[in-house]
Coordinates of C-alpha atoms in Angstrom, one line a residue:
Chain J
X215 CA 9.6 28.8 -56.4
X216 CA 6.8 29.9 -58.9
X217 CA 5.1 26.1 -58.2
X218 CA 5.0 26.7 -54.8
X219 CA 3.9 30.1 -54.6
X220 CA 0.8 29.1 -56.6
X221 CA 0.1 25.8 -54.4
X222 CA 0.3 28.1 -51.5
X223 CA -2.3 30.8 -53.4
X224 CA -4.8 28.1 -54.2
X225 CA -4.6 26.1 -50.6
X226 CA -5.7 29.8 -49.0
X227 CA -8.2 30.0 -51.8
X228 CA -9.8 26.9 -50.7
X229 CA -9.3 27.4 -46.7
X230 CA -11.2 31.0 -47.6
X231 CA -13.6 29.0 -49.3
X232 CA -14.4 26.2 -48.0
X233 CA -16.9 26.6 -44.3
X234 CA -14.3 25.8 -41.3
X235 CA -15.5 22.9 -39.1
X236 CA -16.0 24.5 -35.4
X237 CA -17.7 26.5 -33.5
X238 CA -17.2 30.3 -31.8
X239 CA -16.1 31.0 -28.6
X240 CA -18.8 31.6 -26.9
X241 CA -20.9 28.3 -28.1
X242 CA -18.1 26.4 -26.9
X243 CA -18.1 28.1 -23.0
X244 CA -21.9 27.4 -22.8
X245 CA -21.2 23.8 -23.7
X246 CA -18.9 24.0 -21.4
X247 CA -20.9 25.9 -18.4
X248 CA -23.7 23.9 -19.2
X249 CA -21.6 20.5 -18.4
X250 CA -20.3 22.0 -15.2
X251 CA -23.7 23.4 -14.0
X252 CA -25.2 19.9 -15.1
X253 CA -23.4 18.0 -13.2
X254 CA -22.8 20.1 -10.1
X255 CA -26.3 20.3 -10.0
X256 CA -26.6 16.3 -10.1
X257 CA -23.9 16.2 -7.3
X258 CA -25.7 18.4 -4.9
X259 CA -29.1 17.0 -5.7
X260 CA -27.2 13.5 -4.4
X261 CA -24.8 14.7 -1.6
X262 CA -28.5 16.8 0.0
X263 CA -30.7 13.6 -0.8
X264 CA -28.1 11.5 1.0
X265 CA -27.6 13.9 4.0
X266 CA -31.4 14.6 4.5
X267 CA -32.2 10.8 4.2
X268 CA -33.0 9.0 7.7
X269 CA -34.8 6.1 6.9
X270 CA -35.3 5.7 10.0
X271 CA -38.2 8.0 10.4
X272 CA -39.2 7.0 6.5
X273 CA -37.1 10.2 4.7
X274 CA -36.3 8.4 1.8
X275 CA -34.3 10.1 -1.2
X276 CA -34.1 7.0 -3.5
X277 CA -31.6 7.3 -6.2
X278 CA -29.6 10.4 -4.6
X279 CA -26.3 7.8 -4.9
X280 CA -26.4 7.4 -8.6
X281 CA -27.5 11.4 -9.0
X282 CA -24.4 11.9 -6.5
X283 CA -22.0 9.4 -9.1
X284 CA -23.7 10.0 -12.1
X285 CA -22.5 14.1 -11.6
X286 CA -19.2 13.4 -10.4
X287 CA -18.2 10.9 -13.8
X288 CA -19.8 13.5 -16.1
X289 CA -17.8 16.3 -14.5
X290 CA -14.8 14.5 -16.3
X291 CA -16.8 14.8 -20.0
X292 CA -15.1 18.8 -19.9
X293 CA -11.6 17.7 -20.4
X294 CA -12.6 15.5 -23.4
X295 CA -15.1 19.0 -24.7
X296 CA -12.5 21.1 -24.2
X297 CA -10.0 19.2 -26.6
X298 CA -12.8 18.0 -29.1
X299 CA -15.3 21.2 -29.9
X300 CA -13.3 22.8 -32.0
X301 CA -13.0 26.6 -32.3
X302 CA -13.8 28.3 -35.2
X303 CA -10.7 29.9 -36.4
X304 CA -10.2 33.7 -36.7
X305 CA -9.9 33.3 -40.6
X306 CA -13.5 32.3 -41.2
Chain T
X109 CA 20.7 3.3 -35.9
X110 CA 17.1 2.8 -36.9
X111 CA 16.1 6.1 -38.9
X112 CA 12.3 7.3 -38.1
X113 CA 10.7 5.4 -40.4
X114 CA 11.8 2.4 -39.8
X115 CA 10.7 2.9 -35.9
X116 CA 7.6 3.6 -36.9
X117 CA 6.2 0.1 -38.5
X118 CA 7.9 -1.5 -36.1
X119 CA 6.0 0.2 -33.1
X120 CA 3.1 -0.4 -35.3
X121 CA 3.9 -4.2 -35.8
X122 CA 1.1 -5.4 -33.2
X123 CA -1.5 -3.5 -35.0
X124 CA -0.4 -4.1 -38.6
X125 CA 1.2 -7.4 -38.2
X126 CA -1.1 -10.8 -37.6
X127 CA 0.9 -14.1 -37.3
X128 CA -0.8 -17.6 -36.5
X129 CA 0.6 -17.3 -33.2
X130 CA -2.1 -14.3 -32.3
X131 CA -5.4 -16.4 -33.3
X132 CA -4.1 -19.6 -31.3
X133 CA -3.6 -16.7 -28.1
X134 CA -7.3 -15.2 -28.8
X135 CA -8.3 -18.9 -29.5
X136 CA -7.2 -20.2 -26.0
X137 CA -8.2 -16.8 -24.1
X138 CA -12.0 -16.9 -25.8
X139 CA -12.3 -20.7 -24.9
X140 CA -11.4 -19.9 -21.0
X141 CA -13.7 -16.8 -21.3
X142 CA -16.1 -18.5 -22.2
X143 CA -15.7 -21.8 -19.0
X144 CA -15.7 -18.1 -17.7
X145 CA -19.2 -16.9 -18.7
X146 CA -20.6 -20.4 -18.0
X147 CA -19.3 -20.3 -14.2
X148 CA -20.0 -17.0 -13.7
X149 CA -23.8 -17.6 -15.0
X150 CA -24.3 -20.4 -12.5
X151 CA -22.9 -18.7 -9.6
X152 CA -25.7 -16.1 -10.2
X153 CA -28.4 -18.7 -10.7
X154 CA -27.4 -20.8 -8.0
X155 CA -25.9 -18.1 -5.2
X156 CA -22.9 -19.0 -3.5
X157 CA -24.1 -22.4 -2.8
X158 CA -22.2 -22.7 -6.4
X159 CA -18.9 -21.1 -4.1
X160 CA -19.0 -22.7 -0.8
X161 CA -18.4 -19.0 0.7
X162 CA -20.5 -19.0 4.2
X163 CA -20.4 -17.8 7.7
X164 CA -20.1 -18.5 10.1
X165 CA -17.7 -21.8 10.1
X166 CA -16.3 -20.7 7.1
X167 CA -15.3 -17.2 4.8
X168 CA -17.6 -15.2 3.1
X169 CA -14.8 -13.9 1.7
X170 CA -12.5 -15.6 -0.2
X171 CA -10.0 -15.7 -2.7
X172 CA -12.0 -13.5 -5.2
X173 CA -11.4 -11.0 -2.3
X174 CA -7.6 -11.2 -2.4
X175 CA -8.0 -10.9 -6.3
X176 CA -10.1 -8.2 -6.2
X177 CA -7.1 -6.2 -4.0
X178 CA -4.6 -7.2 -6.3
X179 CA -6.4 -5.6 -9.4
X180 CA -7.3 -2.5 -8.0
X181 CA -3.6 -2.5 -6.8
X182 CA -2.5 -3.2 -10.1
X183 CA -4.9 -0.5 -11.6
X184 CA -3.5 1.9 -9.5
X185 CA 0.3 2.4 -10.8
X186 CA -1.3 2.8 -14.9
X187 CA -2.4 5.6 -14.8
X188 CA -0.3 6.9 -11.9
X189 CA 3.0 6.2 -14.0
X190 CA 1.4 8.0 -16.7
X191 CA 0.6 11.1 -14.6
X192 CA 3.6 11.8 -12.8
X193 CA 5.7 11.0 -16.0
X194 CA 3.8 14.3 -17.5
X195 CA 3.7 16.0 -14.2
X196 CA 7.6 15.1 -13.3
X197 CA 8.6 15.7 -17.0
X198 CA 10.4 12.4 -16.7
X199 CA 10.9 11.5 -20.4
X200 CA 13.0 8.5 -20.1
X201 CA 9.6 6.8 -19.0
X202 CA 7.6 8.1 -22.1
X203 CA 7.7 4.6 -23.8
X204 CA 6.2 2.8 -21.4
X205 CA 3.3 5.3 -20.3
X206 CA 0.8 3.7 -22.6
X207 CA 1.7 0.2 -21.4
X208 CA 0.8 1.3 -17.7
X209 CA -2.0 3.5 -18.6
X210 CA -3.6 -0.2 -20.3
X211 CA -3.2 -2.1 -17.5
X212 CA -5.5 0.5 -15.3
X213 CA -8.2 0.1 -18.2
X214 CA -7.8 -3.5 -17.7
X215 CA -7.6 -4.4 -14.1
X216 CA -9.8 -1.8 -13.1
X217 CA -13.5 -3.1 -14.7
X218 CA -11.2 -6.8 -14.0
X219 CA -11.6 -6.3 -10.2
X220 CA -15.2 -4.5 -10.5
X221 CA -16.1 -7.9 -12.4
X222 CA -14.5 -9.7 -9.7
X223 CA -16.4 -7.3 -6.9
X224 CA -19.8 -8.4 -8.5
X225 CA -19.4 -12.0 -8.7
X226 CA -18.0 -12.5 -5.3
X227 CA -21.7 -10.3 -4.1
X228 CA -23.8 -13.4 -5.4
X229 CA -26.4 -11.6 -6.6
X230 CA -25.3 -8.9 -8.4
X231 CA -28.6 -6.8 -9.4
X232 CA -29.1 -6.5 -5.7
X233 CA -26.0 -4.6 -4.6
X234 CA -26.3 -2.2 -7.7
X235 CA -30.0 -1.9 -6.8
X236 CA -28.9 -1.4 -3.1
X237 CA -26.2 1.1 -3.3
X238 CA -27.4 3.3 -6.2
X239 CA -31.1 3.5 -4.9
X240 CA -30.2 3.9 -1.0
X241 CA -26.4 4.1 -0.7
X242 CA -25.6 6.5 2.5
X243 CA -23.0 8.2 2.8
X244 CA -21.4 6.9 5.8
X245 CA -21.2 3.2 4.0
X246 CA -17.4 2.8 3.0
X247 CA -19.2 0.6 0.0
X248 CA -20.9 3.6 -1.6
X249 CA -17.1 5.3 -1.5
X250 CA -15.7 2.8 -3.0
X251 CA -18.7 3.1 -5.8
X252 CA -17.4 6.8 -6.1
X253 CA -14.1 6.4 -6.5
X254 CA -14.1 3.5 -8.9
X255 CA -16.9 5.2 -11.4
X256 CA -14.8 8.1 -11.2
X257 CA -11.0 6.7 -11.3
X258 CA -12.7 4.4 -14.5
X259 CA -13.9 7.2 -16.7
X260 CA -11.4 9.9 -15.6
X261 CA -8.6 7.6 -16.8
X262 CA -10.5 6.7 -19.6
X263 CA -10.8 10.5 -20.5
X264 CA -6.8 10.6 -19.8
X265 CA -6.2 7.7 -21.8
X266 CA -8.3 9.0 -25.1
X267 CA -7.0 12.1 -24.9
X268 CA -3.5 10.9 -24.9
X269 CA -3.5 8.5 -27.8
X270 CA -5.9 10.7 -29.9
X271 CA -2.9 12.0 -31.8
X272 CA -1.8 8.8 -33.0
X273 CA -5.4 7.2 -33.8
X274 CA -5.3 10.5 -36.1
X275 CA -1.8 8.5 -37.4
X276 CA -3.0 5.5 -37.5
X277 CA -5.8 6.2 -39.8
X278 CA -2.8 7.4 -42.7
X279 CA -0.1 4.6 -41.7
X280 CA -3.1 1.8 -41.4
X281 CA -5.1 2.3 -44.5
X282 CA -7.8 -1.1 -44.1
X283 CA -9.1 0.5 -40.8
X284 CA -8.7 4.2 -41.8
X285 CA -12.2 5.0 -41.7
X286 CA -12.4 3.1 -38.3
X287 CA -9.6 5.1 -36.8
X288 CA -10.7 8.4 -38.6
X289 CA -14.4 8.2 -36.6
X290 CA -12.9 8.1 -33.1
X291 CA -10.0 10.2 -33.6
X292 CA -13.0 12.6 -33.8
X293 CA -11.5 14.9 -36.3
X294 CA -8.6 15.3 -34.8
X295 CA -6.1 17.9 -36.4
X296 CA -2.1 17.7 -35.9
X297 CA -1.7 21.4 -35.8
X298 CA 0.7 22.9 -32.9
X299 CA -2.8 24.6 -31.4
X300 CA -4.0 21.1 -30.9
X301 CA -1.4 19.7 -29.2
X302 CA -0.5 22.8 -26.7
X303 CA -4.2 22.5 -26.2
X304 CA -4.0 18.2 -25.3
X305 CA -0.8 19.0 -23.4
X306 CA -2.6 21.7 -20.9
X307 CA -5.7 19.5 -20.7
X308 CA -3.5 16.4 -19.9
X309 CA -0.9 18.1 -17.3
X310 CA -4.2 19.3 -15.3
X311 CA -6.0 16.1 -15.2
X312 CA -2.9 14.0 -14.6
X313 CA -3.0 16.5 -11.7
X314 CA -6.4 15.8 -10.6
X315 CA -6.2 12.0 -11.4
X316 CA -3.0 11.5 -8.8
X317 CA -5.8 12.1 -5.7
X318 CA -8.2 10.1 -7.1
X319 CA -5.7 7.3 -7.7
X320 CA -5.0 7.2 -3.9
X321 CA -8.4 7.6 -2.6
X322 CA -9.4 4.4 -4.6
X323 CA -7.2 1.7 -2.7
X324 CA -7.5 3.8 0.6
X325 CA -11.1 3.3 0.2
X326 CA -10.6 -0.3 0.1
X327 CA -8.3 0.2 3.2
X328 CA -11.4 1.5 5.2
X329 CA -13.4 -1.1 4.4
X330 CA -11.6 -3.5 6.2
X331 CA -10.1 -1.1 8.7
X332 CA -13.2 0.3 9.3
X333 CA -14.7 -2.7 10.8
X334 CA -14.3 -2.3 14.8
X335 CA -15.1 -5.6 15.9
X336 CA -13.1 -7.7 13.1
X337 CA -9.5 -8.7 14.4
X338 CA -7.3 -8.5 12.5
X339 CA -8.4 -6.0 9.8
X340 CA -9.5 -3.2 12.7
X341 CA -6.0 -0.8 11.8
X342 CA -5.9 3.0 11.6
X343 CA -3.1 1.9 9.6
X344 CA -4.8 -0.1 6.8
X345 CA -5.5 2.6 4.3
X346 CA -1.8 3.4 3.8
X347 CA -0.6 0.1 4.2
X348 CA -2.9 -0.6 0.8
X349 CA -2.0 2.2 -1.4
X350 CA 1.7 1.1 -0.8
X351 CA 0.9 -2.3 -1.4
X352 CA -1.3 -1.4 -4.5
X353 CA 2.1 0.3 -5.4
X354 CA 4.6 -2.1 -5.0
X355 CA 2.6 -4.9 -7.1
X356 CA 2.1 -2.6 -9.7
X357 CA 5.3 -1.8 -10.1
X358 CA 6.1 -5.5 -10.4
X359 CA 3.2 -6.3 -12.5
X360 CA 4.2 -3.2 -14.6
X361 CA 7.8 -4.4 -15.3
X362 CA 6.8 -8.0 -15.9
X363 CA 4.3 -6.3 -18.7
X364 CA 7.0 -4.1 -20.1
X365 CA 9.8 -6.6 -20.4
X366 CA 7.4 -9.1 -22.3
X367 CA 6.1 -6.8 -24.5
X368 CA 9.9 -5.4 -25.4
X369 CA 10.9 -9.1 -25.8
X370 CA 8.0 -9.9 -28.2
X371 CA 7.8 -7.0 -30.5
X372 CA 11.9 -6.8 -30.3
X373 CA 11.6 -3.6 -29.2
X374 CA 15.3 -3.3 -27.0
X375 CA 15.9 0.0 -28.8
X376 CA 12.9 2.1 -28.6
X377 CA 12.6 0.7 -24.6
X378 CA 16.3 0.6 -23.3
X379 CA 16.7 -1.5 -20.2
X380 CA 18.6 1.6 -18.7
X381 CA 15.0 2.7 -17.7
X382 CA 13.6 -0.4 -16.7
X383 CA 16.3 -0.5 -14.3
X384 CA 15.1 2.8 -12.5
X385 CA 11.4 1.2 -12.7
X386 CA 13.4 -1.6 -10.5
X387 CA 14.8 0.3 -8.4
X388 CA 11.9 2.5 -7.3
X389 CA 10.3 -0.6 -6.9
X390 CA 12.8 -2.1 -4.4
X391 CA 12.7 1.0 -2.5
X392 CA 8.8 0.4 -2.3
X393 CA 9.5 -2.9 -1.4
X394 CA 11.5 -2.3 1.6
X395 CA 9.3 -0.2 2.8
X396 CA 6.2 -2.6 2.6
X397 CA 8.5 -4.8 4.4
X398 CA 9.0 -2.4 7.3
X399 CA 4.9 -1.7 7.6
X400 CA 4.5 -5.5 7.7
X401 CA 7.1 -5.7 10.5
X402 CA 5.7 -3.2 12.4
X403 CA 1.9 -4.6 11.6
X404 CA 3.5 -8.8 12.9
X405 CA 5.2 -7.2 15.9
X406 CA 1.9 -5.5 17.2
X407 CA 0.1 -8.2 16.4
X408 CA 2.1 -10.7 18.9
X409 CA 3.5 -8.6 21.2
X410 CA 0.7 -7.6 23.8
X411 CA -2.3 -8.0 21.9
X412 CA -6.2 -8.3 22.7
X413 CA -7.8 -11.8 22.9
X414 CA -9.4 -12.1 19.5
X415 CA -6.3 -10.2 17.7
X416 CA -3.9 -13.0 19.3
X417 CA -6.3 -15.5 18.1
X418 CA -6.0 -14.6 14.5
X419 CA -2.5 -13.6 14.6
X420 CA -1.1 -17.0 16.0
X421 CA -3.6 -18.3 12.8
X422 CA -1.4 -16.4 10.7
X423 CA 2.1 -16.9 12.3
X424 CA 2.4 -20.1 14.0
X425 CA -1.2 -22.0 12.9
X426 CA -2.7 -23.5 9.5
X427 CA -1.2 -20.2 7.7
X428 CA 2.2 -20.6 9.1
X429 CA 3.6 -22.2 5.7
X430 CA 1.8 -19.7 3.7
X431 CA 2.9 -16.7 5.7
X432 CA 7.3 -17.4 6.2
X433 CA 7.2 -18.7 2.9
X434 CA 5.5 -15.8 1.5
X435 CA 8.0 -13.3 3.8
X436 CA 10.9 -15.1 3.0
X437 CA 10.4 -14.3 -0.7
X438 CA 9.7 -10.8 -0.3
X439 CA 13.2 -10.0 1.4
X440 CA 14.6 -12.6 -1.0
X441 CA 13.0 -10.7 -4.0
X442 CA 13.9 -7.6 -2.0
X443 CA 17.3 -8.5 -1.9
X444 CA 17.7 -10.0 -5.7
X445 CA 16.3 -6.4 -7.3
X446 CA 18.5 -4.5 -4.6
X447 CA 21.8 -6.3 -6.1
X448 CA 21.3 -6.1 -9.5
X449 CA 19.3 -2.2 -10.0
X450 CA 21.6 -0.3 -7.3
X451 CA 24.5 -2.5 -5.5
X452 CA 25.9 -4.3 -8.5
X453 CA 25.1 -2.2 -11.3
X454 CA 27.9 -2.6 -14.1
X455 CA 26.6 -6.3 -13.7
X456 CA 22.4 -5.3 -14.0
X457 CA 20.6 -8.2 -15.8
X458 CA 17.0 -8.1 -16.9
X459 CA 16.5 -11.2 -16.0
X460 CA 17.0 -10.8 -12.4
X461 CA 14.9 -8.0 -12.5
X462 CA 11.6 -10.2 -13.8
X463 CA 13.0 -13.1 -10.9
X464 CA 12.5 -10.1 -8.4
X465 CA 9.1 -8.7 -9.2
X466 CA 7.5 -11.8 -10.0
X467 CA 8.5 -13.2 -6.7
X468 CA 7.6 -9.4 -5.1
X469 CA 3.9 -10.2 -7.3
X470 CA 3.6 -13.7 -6.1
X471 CA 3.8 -12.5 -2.5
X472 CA 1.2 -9.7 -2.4
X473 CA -0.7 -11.8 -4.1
X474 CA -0.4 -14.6 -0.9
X475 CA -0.5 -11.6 1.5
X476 CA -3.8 -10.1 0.5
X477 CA -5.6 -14.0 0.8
X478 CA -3.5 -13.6 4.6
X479 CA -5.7 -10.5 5.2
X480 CA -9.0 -11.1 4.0
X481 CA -9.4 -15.0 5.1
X482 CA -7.9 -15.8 8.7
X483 CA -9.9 -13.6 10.2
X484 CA -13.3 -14.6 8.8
X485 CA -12.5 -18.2 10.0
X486 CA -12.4 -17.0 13.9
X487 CA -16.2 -15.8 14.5
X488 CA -17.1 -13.8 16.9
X489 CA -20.2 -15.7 18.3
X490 CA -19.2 -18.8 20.3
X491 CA -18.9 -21.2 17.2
X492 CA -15.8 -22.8 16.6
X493 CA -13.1 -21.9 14.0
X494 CA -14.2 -22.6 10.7
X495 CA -11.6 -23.7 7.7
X496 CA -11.6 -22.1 4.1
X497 CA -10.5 -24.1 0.9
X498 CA -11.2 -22.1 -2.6
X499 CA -13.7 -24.7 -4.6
X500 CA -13.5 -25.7 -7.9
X501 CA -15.9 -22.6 -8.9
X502 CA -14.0 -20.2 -7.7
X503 CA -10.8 -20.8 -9.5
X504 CA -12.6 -21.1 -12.2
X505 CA -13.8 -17.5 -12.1
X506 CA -10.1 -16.5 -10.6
X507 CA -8.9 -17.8 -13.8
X508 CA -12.0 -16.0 -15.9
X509 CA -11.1 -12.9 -14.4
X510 CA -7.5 -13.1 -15.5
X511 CA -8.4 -14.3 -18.7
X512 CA -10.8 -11.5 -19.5
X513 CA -7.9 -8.8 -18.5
X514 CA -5.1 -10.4 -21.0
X515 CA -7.7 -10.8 -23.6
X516 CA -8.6 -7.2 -23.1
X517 CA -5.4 -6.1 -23.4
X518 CA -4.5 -8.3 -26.1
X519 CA -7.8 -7.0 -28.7
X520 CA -6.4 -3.2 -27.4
X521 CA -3.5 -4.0 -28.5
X522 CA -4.6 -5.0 -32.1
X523 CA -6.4 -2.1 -32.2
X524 CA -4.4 0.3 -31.2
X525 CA -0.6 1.3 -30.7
X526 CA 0.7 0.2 -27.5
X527 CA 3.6 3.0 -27.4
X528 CA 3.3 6.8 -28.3
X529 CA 4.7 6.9 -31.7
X530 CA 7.2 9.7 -32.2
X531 CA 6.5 12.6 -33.0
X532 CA 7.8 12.6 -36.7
X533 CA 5.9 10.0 -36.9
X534 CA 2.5 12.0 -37.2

C-alpha cells in the first residue's frame, strides 16, 4: 500500500514537472478556423473562376479547378487536426 | 478458448511473422509490376498506337474501361462497410472493417491509374482538367469526387488504426520507432478515444454521400451522353452504385474468407457473420438482376433505331455468348448464395458462399466490358460496324493494374495490422 502510494506521489511529481505536450484552446480553434477559412476560401475562389469563365468571349480563370479540388481535399485535414493537436491539459 | 493474449500475436502474425512464402508472393508481384511499368511507359511514348484503341471502326474504349468500373465499384463498399458499421453500431462486423476499409485504399488510386493510362497521354488530361475544367464537364466531377473520396477515406482510415499503430510500436519492438513517428503521439487515454470516436461517427457520416456520388458520377458520364445508344439512361447512375455494391460485396467476401483461411483466423472472424455479408449480398444481387431485366426488356421491346442496333449486338449478335452466359451465372450465383445464407441455413457452407460471389464478381466484371464496348463499335457517322479485340498491351496493363492493388495490399499488410486489435490489447 505504502509502495504504491509513493509511485503514485512521484508519477504526479513528474507530470507537475515535466512541460505537457499541447497546446491551449484557443491556439487549437485558430488552427482550426484558419483551415476552414483556407480552404473555403480556395473553394470559392474555384467554384466563381469556373462560373465566370466563358472562353468563349476569352474569360479565362485558368487553374480555378484545382483551387476548386485543392479546397475541397484540405477541408478533410480538420478531422485529422482535431484528433492530433493536442490540448494542453488543465493541470499544467 | 484463446485468452487475450494469445489473440493478440496471432492478429499480429502478418506483421510480425515473415515466411519464405511472403518474399516468393512480393517476388512474383514486383516482377509483374514491373512488365507493368515497362508497358505502361511505352503506351505513353507511343500513344494508343501501342493499344489498338481507335474510332471510328473500332473502341476507344476498351477493356481498361470495364476495369476501371470495376475498381471504383470495388472501392466503394471499403469504406462504406466501415461507415455504416460505426454508424449502425453493428459490432458483429467489427473484424472485418479494416479489411474493407483496405481494399478502397487500394482500388481507388488502382482505377485512377487505370483512368490515366487508358487517356494516352496522361499530362494532357491533368493539364486540361485542372487548368480549364468547367463545371458542367461530368469529367471534372468525377476529378472531385475521387480527390475527395481518396483523402477523406484516407483521413478515416488513419484515424481509425491510429490506436493500434500506438500498439504496435510496444508489441513490435524492431519498427517501434517507425510506428511511434506516425502514430503522431498518440495517447491511449479515455479522452482520446471518445475524441477519435466523435470524429469518426461524423465523418463516416459525411463519407456515406461522397461514397455514392463517386460511382454516380461515373453513371453520368455514360448516361450523360445523348447521342450514344445504349449508354443514354436516366437510369445509369443508380444502376452503377448498385452494381459498385454488389461486386464489392463479393470481392469483399472473397478478401475476407482468404485472409481468415491464411492467418487461421476462424475464431476472431466467425463464419456466422460472413453469412450475413452473403446474404445482404444476395439481396443486392437480385436486385441488380431486376434493373438489368427491366434495362434488356426496354432495350428490345420498341426501341429507337440505333438503340435496337446495339441491343441486338448485345443480345442476339457477336456478344450473345458473352451476354446469356454472363446472365445465366448471375441467377445461378444468385440462386447458390440464396440456398446456402437464407433457405438452407443449418446446412450453410463457406464454400458455397466464395462459388457464389466469385461467380457474382466474374459477371460484373463481363457486364461492365457489355456497357462500355458494343456501343462504341456502332458509329454514328455512316461507317460500318467496327470490331474490338483487347491487344496484347492492354492485358498486360489489366494485369499491371491488378498486380499493383494485391501488392499494395500485401506491403500494408506487413506494415500494419489488418484487424482492429482488441481493446485489452492496447
Amino acid at each position: 500500500m505504502e509502495k504504491t502510494t509513493t509511485i503514485t506521489r512521484v508519477a504526479e511529481r513528474q507530470a507537475i514537472a515535466r512541460p505537457v505536450a499541447g497546446v491551449s484552446a484557443t491556439t487549437r480553434s485558430v488552427i482550426i478556423g484558419a483551415n476552414v477559412l483556407f480552404s473555403m476560401s480556395l473553394v470559392a475562389a474555384g467554384a466563381v473562376g469556373m462560373l465566370t469563365a466563358n472562353r468563349g468571349v476569352g474569360v479565362e480563370h485558368p487553374w480555378s479547378a484545382l483551387l476548386w479540388i485543392l479546397g475541397l481535399v484540405s477541408l478533410f485535414l480538420i478531422p485529422l487536426e482535431i484528433c492530433v493537436i493536442k490540448r494542453r491539459s488543465a493541470a499544467a | 478458448m484463446r485468452s487475450k493474449a494469445e489473440t493478440v500475436p496471432n492478429l499480429l502474425a502478418p506483421v510480425t511473422t515473415t515466411g519464405r512464402g511472403f518474399y516468393v508472393l512480393l517476388l512474383v508481384l514486383a516482377g509483374l509490376f514491373a512488365w507493368f511499368l515497362v508497358n505502361a511507359v511505352k503506351l505513353q511514348i507511343e500513344g494508343h498506337g501501342e493499344s489498338g484503341l481507335s474510332t471510328p471502326v473500332g473502341a476507344a474504349w476498351g477493356i481498361a474501361v470495364a476495369n476501371i468500373i470495376f475498381f471504383i465499384g470495388v472501392s466503394h463498399v471499403g469504406i462504406g462497410v466501415s461507415a455504416a458499421t460505426r454508424l449502425l453500431n453493428l459490432h458483429y462486423l467489427r473484424p472485418y472493417v479494416r479489411i474493407a476499409e483496405l481494399l478502397t485504399m487500394v482500388c481507388l488510386p488502382a482505377a485512377v491509374i487505370t483512368i490515366a493510362l487508358d487517356l494516352g497521354r496522361t499530362e494532357r488530361f491533368l493539364w486540361s482538367v485542372m487548368q480549364f475544367g468547367q463545371y458542367r464537364s461530368p469529367m471534372l466531377w468525377s476529378a472531385t469526387v475521387i480527390s475527395v473520396y481518396f483523402v477523406a477515406s484516407s483521413v478515416y482510415l488513419y484515424l481509425s488504426m491510429r490506436r493500434d499503430i500506438a500498439a504496435c510500436a510496444r508489441k513490435v519492438p524492431k519498427r517501434a520507432g517507425f510506428y511511434r513517428a506516425i502514430s503522431l503521439g498518440y495517447e491511449d487515454t479515455e479522452e482520446s478515444k471518445r475524441v477519435h470516436e466523435k470524429v469518426l461517427w461524423w465523418l463516416a457520416l459525411v463519407i456515406l454521400p461522397i461514397m455514392i456520388s463517386v460511382h454516380s458520377v461515373y453513371g453520368f458520364i455514360f448516361g450523360l451522353q445523348g447521342g450514344r445508344p445504349g449508354w443514354f439512361n436516366p437510369f445509369q447512375a443508380p444502376y452503377f452504385v448498385l452494381g459498385a455494391i454488389v461486386s464489392g460485396f463479393a470481392t469483399l467476401i472473397l478478401v475476407i474468407v482468404f485472409l481468415r483461411w491464411l492467418f487461421r483466423w476462424q475464431q476472431h472472424m466467425p463464419a456466422e457473420a460472413i453469412r450475413s455479408l452473403g446474404r445482404f449480398l444476395s439481396w443486392m444481387t437480385v436486385l441488380y438482376i431486376y434493373f438489368s431485366f427491366a434495362e434488356y426488356l426496354t432495350f428490345s421491346y420498341n426501341p429507337p433505331a440505333a438503340e435496337s442496333t446495339v441491343g441486338r449486338s448485345i443480345m442476339t449478335g457477336e456478344f450473345a455468348q458473352i451476354f446469356w452466359t454472363g446472365m445465366v451465372a448471375l441467377v445461378v450465383g444468385y440462386f447458390v448464395l440464396l440456398l446456402n445464407q437464407t433457405i438452407f441455413r443449418k446446412s450453410f457452407r463457406l464454400r458455397y458462399t466464395v462459388i457464389g460471389a466469385l461467380m457474382i464478381n466474374v459477371v460484373l466484371y463481363v457486364t461492365r466490358y457489355l456497357i462500355v464496348v458494343p456501343s462504341l463499335l456502332h458509329p454514328l457517322l455512316p461507317y460500318s460496324p467496327g470490331s474490338y479485340t483487347p491487344t496484347f498491351a492492354e492485358w498486360s496493363l489489366i494485369v499491371g493494374i491488378f498486380t499493383f492493388a494485391i501488392l499494395a495490399y500485401v506491403v500494408f499488410m506487413k506494415l500494419f495490422p489488418i484487424v482492429e486489435l482488441p481493446e485489452k490489447a492496447n
